[in-house]
Amino acid sequence: MLSDSVYTEVAVPLPIFRTFTYEVPETLIDLIHPGKRVLVPFGNRRVTGYVLALKRGITLHDQVKKILDVLDDIPLFPPSIIPFYRWVADYYLYPLGEVIKCALPGGLNITSIERISLNEKGRQVLDLAGMSPLERKVLNVLETEKGLTLKQIQQRLGERAPRAVIYNLKESGWVEIRQELKPGRVRPKMERYVRIGDNIPCKDSLSTVRRTILEVVSDYGEISISALKKVVPTAGQLMKRMASDQYLKIIEKPVYRDPFGEPIEQDTHAPILTSDQKSVVGEIKNALGGGFSTYLLYGITGSGKTEVYMQAVASVLERGEEALILVPEIALISQMERRFRARFGEKVAILHSGLSEGERYDQWLRIVRKEVQIAIGARSAVFAPFEHLGLVVVDEEHDDSYKQETGLRYHGRDLAIVRAKMAGAVALLGSATPSVQSFYNVKTNKYKGLNLLRRIEDRALPEVVIVDLRKEEERTRTIPIITSELKEEMSGTLMRGEQILLFLNRRGYAPYPVCARCGKVICCKNCDISLTFHHEAKVFKCHYCGFTEGMGARCRHCSSSRIRLLGMGTERVEETVRKMFPEARVARMDRDTTSRKGALIKILKGLRHKEIDILIGTQMVTKGHDFPNITLVGIICADLSLNFPDFRSGERTFQVLAQVAGRAGRGEKPGRVILQTYNPEHFCIETAKKQDYIAFYEREIGYRNALRYPPLSRLVLIRVEGRDEERAAQCARSLGNIVRDHIKKRREFQEIIEVLGPTNAPLPRLQNQYRWQLLLKGSNAGSLHELTQVLVQDLERSIRKKGIRIMVDVDPVFML
């Protein structure tokens, strides 16, 4: 049947891979646009949906439900970004509605909840025999309280009440279930403003304070009450009375929440570029407006990559286009944001998970309303709702933090390139230690290479001295934390009034507690991993599930309380350094010290203002920070990531060592690095010492080629998790059989796809979930993706069992 009505394609944020067609009521036709949220009936619920397209004159085969309401005044995303959302959903095999929910600021959606209440018939049967004990308990709870959700009932009972029990009670006619809409958590922030009222008083009849208030309000035309109180502190006491006399008019206006904090002094003059920078900026400028292209900017630490980004952004703004800047971690956003705001002022928005939901929503609206042309953020900022993107920058493109490890498992760098391609923009990837993947793409002419091989003002790279921990251990018969060489260098650096950075990529005090009686490792009760002792909190803690045990924990095998604290983390390093240099001002930067809002900014500000002499930190100190007074970097143990069961362990080791070494000597004073290691002959250590990325790449790509690992192939990881060990293993084996059956049926699959597993994951149990995984490796991305799509359909139909979760990770980064 051909219909003349208006219909819309809607995606709902539920684990459903298809979209749905709804009729638009005549009263809503003028209000509905792609990019807006709508309230739609879905089954027996009402849910938030996202409008993707409007349709007329379509042929209908089934009855179509009508949209209930339009929830937004303006679209939350432009129509031009919808093909990007569809691509992401297709490539990562993730429901489109949930992709859009992931892209948008959190806390927006209206949700439908079920309220369960006891009716009169239910009250009459409370003493009826024949019902189950659990049903009786539920009815007794509902007798005392009205309109509870299932979760609230379970909380009152102190035990699990299956949904089936509630529906049995409903079928018996004893309870009623009604749907109730729960609004989103985020709303516009409203602030009270004041302006001159309709009644103009005679000034002689007013007190001095009232005259001052009227003069201030008249001068501003309209001023917020909070700002007025700063000028006239007693204004709050008089405001209502002056409003009731109509001398003033008080109104409420929506305002943006400010995520920036302190104001930034404007930088009106860009620095003079080096010849290398001029060459790079010139090539990027020539590419702008010429369609899609991807550049990899290989620039050694301190070579001025950020200034290249800003010059390129300035050219984009001159063209009337927009720029997106991605950085790998929130820790780096503050520094990048300060530099961009100093140069571009109010044209900058920030987007990252460290903002409150309200702040993120306000920043999103500033972009939607075209009030800003630049967005800076972590990986999720790749979804920023720009309509005319001209440039996408990915700083520190090698960083694993760009990979999302839960929910939609996307890679921010890869999506940035796809986003640029769909917008016809330039993608600019920058790093001092490029990923093997990106450098390989330059070598195969997929990307264009740009180089900055000299530091600003031709400053020398830091001198790197390797200290062999094996010899130190033999000499002192102890496991050293600060070797004599490093201690001597630290003393000299402090005497010169310069700053020191100590790096150890392991937080806590002791990551390997062992029972002194039986020798068993003190492990997490939920995970197959050792607990880490945290001295400040006086607890043993699991860094995977958060499980903690007090200081008095006993060995689960022999009940001994004699626990030896082996290994070292940043807490132990901090304790050692404070004892060694009691006069020094010491700070620690890791996840434990930066979890509170503002804590990270405080540490970075202390370092910038030279209020910190020695900074001890994990990997977050290695990335992109620029502090000219740091002249000494001490790498406590360079080997921690070398022996991970992951083909990228060598790459990660080289990158983190080269990056942390690059924090030294970025100012006028020369830098020095003391690198402590048990493997001084390892090629990753040798090439990191020389800051020789090319030599590292040539060795590493040879190993990848021999094993046919990325970038010479593509990977898909399928992980099976379940609380029941045997059921998870059985499901994983069934999955393996199905994969191999599919491959047998297609000759092209047999020739290009290899199946590894299923086998236990390197960490076989996490959060009480037993984990198996299967790896698909293929030389052709299209065939690998086609096979994975078929498998996802099979998983839904035949393999998935109660209590079993199956996760598909396209292009996995973390293999543990």
CSV table of C-alpha atoms in Angstrom, one decimal, residues 217-568:
chain,number,residue,atom,x,y,z
A,217,VAL,CA,22.1,47.3,35.9
A,218,SER,CA,21.5,50.3,33.6
A,219,ASP,CA,25.2,50.4,32.5
A,220,TYR,CA,25.2,46.7,31.6
A,221,GLY,CA,21.6,46.6,30.2
A,222,GLU,CA,21.3,43.1,31.6
A,223,ILE,CA,23.6,41.4,34.2
A,224,SER,CA,23.5,38.1,36.1
A,225,ILE,CA,22.7,38.4,39.8
A,226,SER,CA,25.9,36.6,40.7
A,227,ALA,CA,27.9,39.2,38.8
A,228,LEU,CA,25.9,42.0,40.3
A,229,LYS,CA,26.6,40.7,43.8
A,230,LYS,CA,30.3,41.0,43.1
A,231,VAL,CA,29.9,44.7,42.5
A,232,VAL,CA,27.2,45.3,45.1
A,233,PRO,CA,27.6,42.6,47.8
A,234,THR,CA,24.3,43.5,49.5
A,235,ALA,CA,22.3,43.4,46.3
A,236,GLY,CA,20.8,40.0,47.1
A,237,GLN,CA,18.9,41.4,50.1
A,238,LEU,CA,17.2,44.1,48.1
A,239,MET,CA,16.6,42.4,44.8
A,240,LYS,CA,13.2,40.9,45.5
A,241,ARG,CA,11.8,44.1,46.9
A,242,MET,CA,13.1,46.2,44.0
A,243,ALA,CA,11.5,43.6,41.6
A,244,SER,CA,8.2,43.8,43.4
A,245,ASP,CA,8.3,47.6,43.1
A,246,GLN,CA,9.0,47.0,39.3
A,247,TYR,CA,12.2,48.9,39.5
A,248,LEU,CA,13.9,45.7,38.3
A,249,LYS,CA,12.9,42.7,36.3
A,250,ILE,CA,14.3,39.3,37.2
A,251,ILE,CA,14.5,36.7,34.4
A,252,GLU,CA,16.0,33.2,33.9
A,253,LYS,CA,18.3,32.5,31.0
A,254,PRO,CA,20.1,29.3,29.9
A,255,VAL,CA,23.9,29.6,30.3
A,256,TYR,CA,26.8,27.4,29.5
A,257,ARG,CA,28.7,25.7,32.3
A,258,ASP,CA,32.4,26.7,32.2
A,259,PRO,CA,34.8,23.8,32.0
A,260,PHE,CA,37.9,25.9,31.4
A,261,GLY,CA,38.6,27.4,34.8
A,262,GLU,CA,41.2,30.2,34.9
A,263,PRO,CA,41.3,32.7,32.0
A,264,ILE,CA,44.2,32.4,29.5
A,265,GLU,CA,46.4,35.3,28.4
A,266,GLN,CA,46.0,35.8,24.7
A,267,ASP,CA,48.9,34.9,22.4
A,268,THR,CA,48.7,37.4,19.6
A,269,HIS,CA,52.0,36.6,17.9
A,270,ALA,CA,52.8,33.1,16.5
A,271,PRO,CA,56.4,32.1,16.9
A,272,ILE,CA,58.8,32.2,13.9
A,273,LEU,CA,58.8,28.8,12.3
A,274,THR,CA,61.9,26.8,11.7
A,275,SER,CA,62.7,25.8,8.1
A,276,ASP,CA,61.4,22.3,8.8
A,277,GLN,CA,58.2,23.6,10.2
A,278,LYS,CA,57.7,26.0,7.3
A,279,SER,CA,58.1,23.1,4.9
A,280,VAL,CA,55.6,20.9,6.7
A,281,VAL,CA,53.0,23.7,7.2
A,282,GLY,CA,53.3,24.7,3.6
A,283,GLU,CA,52.5,21.2,2.4
A,284,ILE,CA,49.5,20.9,4.7
A,285,LYS,CA,48.1,24.3,3.6
A,286,ASN,CA,48.4,23.3,0.0
A,287,ALA,CA,46.4,20.1,0.7
A,288,LEU,CA,43.6,21.9,2.4
A,289,GLY,CA,40.5,22.2,0.2
A,290,GLY,CA,41.9,19.6,-2.2
A,291,GLY,CA,39.9,16.6,-0.9
A,292,PHE,CA,40.8,13.8,1.4
A,293,SER,CA,44.4,13.0,2.2
A,294,THR,CA,46.2,11.5,5.2
A,295,TYR,CA,49.6,12.8,6.5
A,296,LEU,CA,51.9,11.2,9.1
A,297,LEU,CA,54.0,13.8,10.8
A,298,TYR,CA,57.0,12.1,12.3
A,299,GLY,CA,58.6,14.7,14.5
A,300,ILE,CA,61.1,13.9,17.2
A,301,THR,CA,60.3,15.1,20.8
A,302,GLY,CA,60.6,18.9,21.1
A,303,SER,CA,60.5,19.5,17.4
A,304,GLY,CA,57.4,21.8,17.5
A,305,LYS,CA,54.5,19.6,16.2
A,306,THR,CA,51.9,21.5,18.2
A,307,GLU,CA,52.8,24.7,16.5
A,308,VAL,CA,52.4,23.0,13.1
A,309,TYR,CA,48.9,21.9,14.2
A,310,MET,CA,48.0,25.5,15.2
A,311,GLN,CA,49.3,27.0,12.0
A,312,ALA,CA,47.3,24.4,10.0
A,313,VAL,CA,44.2,25.1,12.1
A,314,ALA,CA,44.5,28.8,11.4
A,315,SER,CA,44.5,28.1,7.7
A,316,VAL,CA,41.4,26.0,8.1
A,317,LEU,CA,39.5,28.8,9.9
A,318,GLU,CA,40.5,31.3,7.2
A,319,ARG,CA,38.7,28.9,4.8
A,320,GLY,CA,35.5,29.0,6.9
A,321,GLU,CA,35.9,25.4,7.9
A,322,GLU,CA,36.3,23.6,11.2
A,323,ALA,CA,39.1,21.6,12.9
A,324,LEU,CA,39.1,18.7,15.2
A,325,ILE,CA,42.1,17.9,17.5
A,326,LEU,CA,42.3,14.5,19.2
A,327,VAL,CA,44.8,13.8,22.0
A,328,PRO,CA,45.1,10.4,23.6
A,329,GLU,CA,44.4,11.2,27.3
A,330,ILE,CA,42.6,13.8,29.4
A,331,ALA,CA,46.0,14.6,31.0
A,332,LEU,CA,47.1,16.2,27.7
A,333,ILE,CA,44.0,18.1,26.9
A,334,SER,CA,44.7,20.8,29.5
A,335,GLN,CA,48.1,21.7,28.0
A,336,MET,CA,46.7,21.6,24.4
A,337,GLU,CA,43.6,23.5,25.3
A,338,ARG,CA,45.6,26.3,27.0
A,339,ARG,CA,47.8,26.8,23.9
A,340,PHE,CA,44.8,26.8,21.5
A,341,ARG,CA,42.7,29.1,23.6
A,342,ALA,CA,45.7,31.5,23.9
A,343,ARG,CA,45.9,31.6,20.1
A,344,PHE,CA,42.2,31.2,19.1
A,345,GLY,CA,40.2,32.5,22.1
A,346,GLU,CA,36.5,31.6,22.3
A,347,LYS,CA,36.6,29.5,19.1
A,348,VAL,CA,37.6,26.4,21.1
A,349,ALA,CA,35.4,23.8,22.7
A,350,ILE,CA,36.6,20.7,24.7
A,351,LEU,CA,35.0,17.3,24.7
A,352,HIS,CA,36.1,14.5,27.1
A,353,SER,CA,34.8,12.2,29.8
A,354,GLY,CA,36.5,14.2,32.5
A,355,LEU,CA,33.8,16.9,32.1
A,356,SER,CA,30.5,16.6,34.0
A,357,GLU,CA,27.6,15.5,31.9
A,358,GLY,CA,26.2,19.1,31.9
A,359,GLU,CA,29.6,20.6,30.8
A,360,ARG,CA,29.9,18.1,28.0
A,361,TYR,CA,26.3,18.8,26.9
A,362,ASP,CA,27.0,22.5,26.8
A,363,GLN,CA,30.2,22.1,24.8
A,364,TRP,CA,28.4,19.9,22.3
A,365,LEU,CA,25.7,22.6,21.9
A,366,ARG,CA,28.3,25.2,21.3
A,367,ILE,CA,29.5,23.1,18.3
A,368,VAL,CA,26.0,22.4,17.1
A,369,ARG,CA,25.1,26.1,17.2
A,370,LYS,CA,28.3,26.9,15.2
A,371,GLU,CA,29.6,29.1,18.1
A,372,VAL,CA,33.0,27.4,17.9
A,373,GLN,CA,35.1,26.1,15.0
A,374,ILE,CA,37.7,24.0,17.0
A,375,ALA,CA,37.1,21.0,19.2
A,376,ILE,CA,39.9,19.4,21.3
A,377,GLY,CA,39.2,16.2,23.1
A,378,ALA,CA,40.0,12.5,23.7
A,379,ARG,CA,38.9,9.7,21.5
A,380,SER,CA,35.1,10.3,21.9
A,381,ALA,CA,35.6,13.8,20.4
A,382,VAL,CA,35.9,12.1,17.0
A,383,PHE,CA,32.0,12.2,17.0
A,384,ALA,CA,32.0,16.0,17.4
A,385,PRO,CA,29.0,17.4,15.4
A,386,PHE,CA,30.9,19.6,13.0
A,387,GLU,CA,29.3,20.0,9.6
A,388,HIS,CA,32.2,21.5,7.6
A,389,LEU,CA,35.3,19.7,8.8
A,390,GLY,CA,38.5,20.8,7.0
A,391,LEU,CA,41.2,19.2,9.2
A,392,VAL,CA,41.3,16.3,11.7
A,393,VAL,CA,44.5,16.2,13.8
A,394,VAL,CA,45.5,13.1,15.9
A,395,ASP,CA,48.3,13.9,18.2
A,396,GLU,CA,50.4,11.1,19.6
A,397,GLU,CA,48.7,8.8,17.1
A,398,HIS,CA,50.6,5.8,18.3
A,399,ASP,CA,48.9,5.8,21.7
A,400,ASP,CA,46.8,2.8,22.7
A,401,SER,CA,44.5,5.1,24.7
A,402,TYR,CA,42.7,5.8,21.4
A,403,LYS,CA,41.2,2.3,21.5
A,404,GLN,CA,37.9,2.0,23.4
A,405,GLU,CA,37.9,-1.2,25.4
A,406,THR,CA,34.3,-1.5,26.5
A,407,GLY,CA,31.0,-1.2,24.6
A,408,LEU,CA,31.6,0.1,21.2
A,409,ARG,CA,35.3,-1.0,20.7
A,410,TYR,CA,36.4,1.6,18.2
A,411,HIS,CA,39.8,3.1,17.6
A,412,GLY,CA,39.8,6.9,17.7
A,413,ARG,CA,42.7,7.3,15.3
A,414,ASP,CA,41.2,5.0,12.7
A,415,LEU,CA,37.8,6.7,13.0
A,416,ALA,CA,39.4,10.1,12.7
A,417,ILE,CA,40.8,9.1,9.3
A,418,VAL,CA,37.4,7.7,8.2
A,419,ARG,CA,35.7,11.0,9.4
A,420,ALA,CA,38.2,13.0,7.4
A,421,LYS,CA,37.6,10.9,4.3
A,422,MET,CA,33.8,11.3,4.5
A,423,ALA,CA,34.2,15.1,5.0
A,424,GLY,CA,36.8,15.5,2.2
A,425,ALA,CA,39.2,16.8,4.8
A,426,VAL,CA,42.9,16.4,5.6
A,427,ALA,CA,43.8,13.9,8.4
A,428,LEU,CA,47.1,14.8,10.1
A,429,LEU,CA,48.6,12.2,12.4
A,430,GLY,CA,51.5,13.2,14.6
A,431,SER,CA,54.0,11.3,16.8
A,432,ALA,CA,57.6,11.1,17.8
A,433,THR,CA,57.2,7.4,17.9
A,434,PRO,CA,54.7,6.5,15.2
A,435,SER,CA,52.8,3.3,15.3
A,436,VAL,CA,54.2,0.5,13.1
A,437,GLN,CA,50.8,0.5,11.4
A,438,SER,CA,51.0,4.2,10.4
A,439,PHE,CA,54.6,4.1,9.4
A,440,TYR,CA,53.9,1.0,7.2
A,441,ASN,CA,51.1,3.0,5.5
A,442,VAL,CA,53.7,5.7,4.6
A,443,LYS,CA,56.1,3.1,3.3
A,444,THR,CA,53.3,1.6,1.1
A,445,ASN,CA,52.2,5.1,-0.1
A,446,LYS,CA,48.8,4.9,1.6
A,447,TYR,CA,49.7,7.9,3.7
A,448,LYS,CA,52.1,10.8,2.9
A,449,GLY,CA,55.1,11.3,5.2
A,450,LEU,CA,56.2,14.6,6.8
A,451,ASN,CA,59.3,14.9,9.0
A,452,LEU,CA,60.5,17.2,11.8
A,453,LEU,CA,63.9,15.7,12.6
A,454,ARG,CA,65.4,18.6,14.6
A,455,ARG,CA,64.3,20.1,17.9
A,456,ILE,CA,63.3,23.8,18.1
A,457,GLU,CA,66.4,26.1,18.1
A,458,ASP,CA,68.5,22.9,17.2
A,459,ARG,CA,68.5,21.8,20.8
A,460,ALA,CA,70.2,18.5,21.3
A,461,LEU,CA,68.4,15.3,22.2
A,462,PRO,CA,69.1,14.2,25.7
A,463,GLU,CA,72.1,12.0,26.4
A,464,VAL,CA,70.9,8.5,27.4
A,465,VAL,CA,73.0,6.4,29.8
A,466,ILE,CA,72.0,2.8,30.3
A,467,VAL,CA,72.6,1.2,33.7
A,468,ASP,CA,72.7,-2.6,33.8
A,469,LEU,CA,70.6,-3.6,36.8
A,470,ARG,CA,72.1,-7.1,36.7
A,471,LYS,CA,75.5,-5.8,37.6
A,472,GLU,CA,74.0,-3.4,40.2
A,473,GLU,CA,72.2,-6.3,41.9
A,474,GLU,CA,75.3,-8.5,41.9
A,475,ARG,CA,77.3,-5.6,43.5
A,476,THR,CA,74.8,-4.6,46.2
A,477,ARG,CA,73.0,-8.0,46.6
A,478,THR,CA,69.7,-6.1,46.6
A,479,ILE,CA,67.1,-5.2,44.0
A,480,PRO,CA,67.9,-1.5,43.5
A,481,ILE,CA,65.2,1.2,43.0
A,482,ILE,CA,67.5,4.2,42.6
A,483,THR,CA,71.0,3.1,41.5
A,484,SER,CA,74.1,5.0,42.5
A,485,GLU,CA,74.4,6.5,39.0
A,486,LEU,CA,70.8,7.8,39.1
A,487,LYS,CA,71.2,9.1,42.7
A,488,GLU,CA,74.3,11.0,41.8
A,489,GLU,CA,72.6,12.7,38.8
A,490,MET,CA,69.6,13.6,40.9
A,491,SER,CA,71.8,15.3,43.5
A,492,GLY,CA,73.5,17.4,40.9
A,493,THR,CA,70.2,18.3,39.2
A,494,LEU,CA,68.6,19.4,42.5
A,495,MET,CA,71.7,21.5,43.4
A,496,ARG,CA,71.3,23.4,40.0
A,497,GLY,CA,67.7,24.1,40.8
A,498,GLU,CA,66.4,22.0,37.9
A,499,GLN,CA,63.6,19.5,37.9
A,500,ILE,CA,63.6,15.7,37.7
A,501,LEU,CA,61.1,13.2,36.2
A,502,LEU,CA,61.2,9.6,37.4
A,503,PHE,CA,59.2,7.0,35.4
A,504,LEU,CA,57.8,3.6,36.5
A,505,ASN,CA,54.8,2.2,34.7
A,506,ARG,CA,53.4,0.5,37.7
A,507,ARG,CA,51.3,2.2,40.4
A,508,GLY,CA,50.9,1.2,44.0
A,509,TYR,CA,53.6,0.2,46.5
A,510,ALA,CA,54.2,-3.6,45.9
A,511,PRO,CA,52.6,-5.4,42.9
A,512,TYR,CA,53.6,-8.9,43.9
A,513,PRO,CA,52.8,-9.8,47.6
A,514,VAL,CA,53.8,-13.4,48.5
A,515,CYS,CA,53.1,-15.6,51.5
A,516,ALA,CA,56.4,-15.9,53.5
A,517,ARG,CA,55.4,-19.4,54.8
A,518,CYS,CA,54.1,-21.3,51.7
A,519,GLY,CA,55.3,-19.0,48.9
A,520,LYS,CA,51.9,-18.6,47.2
A,521,VAL,CA,51.1,-15.3,45.6
A,522,ILE,CA,48.3,-13.2,47.2
A,523,CYS,CA,45.8,-13.1,44.4
A,524,CYS,CA,42.4,-11.4,43.8
A,525,LYS,CA,39.5,-13.6,44.7
A,526,ASN,CA,37.7,-12.6,41.5
A,527,CYS,CA,40.6,-12.5,39.0
A,528,ASP,CA,43.7,-14.6,38.2
A,529,ILE,CA,46.0,-11.7,39.0
A,530,SER,CA,48.1,-10.7,42.0
A,531,LEU,CA,46.9,-8.0,44.3
A,532,THR,CA,48.9,-4.8,44.5
A,533,PHE,CA,49.6,-3.4,48.0
A,534,HIS,CA,48.8,0.4,48.3
A,535,HIS,CA,50.7,1.8,51.3
A,536,GLU,CA,48.7,5.1,51.6
A,537,ALA,CA,45.3,3.3,51.7
A,538,LYS,CA,46.8,0.4,53.6
A,539,VAL,CA,45.0,-2.1,51.4
A,540,PHE,CA,45.7,-4.9,48.9
A,541,LYS,CA,43.9,-3.9,45.7
A,542,CYS,CA,43.1,-5.6,42.3
A,543,HIS,CA,43.6,-3.1,39.5
A,544,TYR,CA,41.1,-5.0,37.3
A,545,CYS,CA,38.0,-5.5,39.4
A,546,GLY,CA,38.6,-3.1,42.3
A,547,PHE,CA,38.5,-5.9,45.0
A,548,THR,CA,40.3,-4.9,48.2
A,549,GLU,CA,41.6,-6.6,51.3
A,550,GLY,CA,42.8,-4.9,54.4
A,551,MET,CA,46.4,-4.8,55.6
A,552,GLY,CA,45.8,-7.8,57.9
A,553,ALA,CA,44.9,-10.1,55.0
A,554,ARG,CA,46.0,-13.7,55.4
A,555,CYS,CA,47.2,-16.3,52.9
A,556,ARG,CA,44.2,-18.2,51.6
A,557,HIS,CA,46.3,-21.4,51.3
A,558,CYS,CA,47.9,-21.6,54.8
A,559,SER,CA,46.3,-18.7,56.7
A,560,SER,CA,49.7,-17.1,57.5
A,561,SER,CA,49.7,-13.4,58.1
A,562,ARG,CA,53.4,-13.1,57.1
A,563,ILE,CA,53.2,-11.4,53.7
A,564,ARG,CA,56.3,-10.3,51.8
A,565,LEU,CA,55.8,-7.3,49.7
A,566,LEU,CA,57.8,-7.9,46.5
A,567,GLY,CA,58.2,-5.7,43.4
A,568,MET,CA,57.9,-2.0,43.3
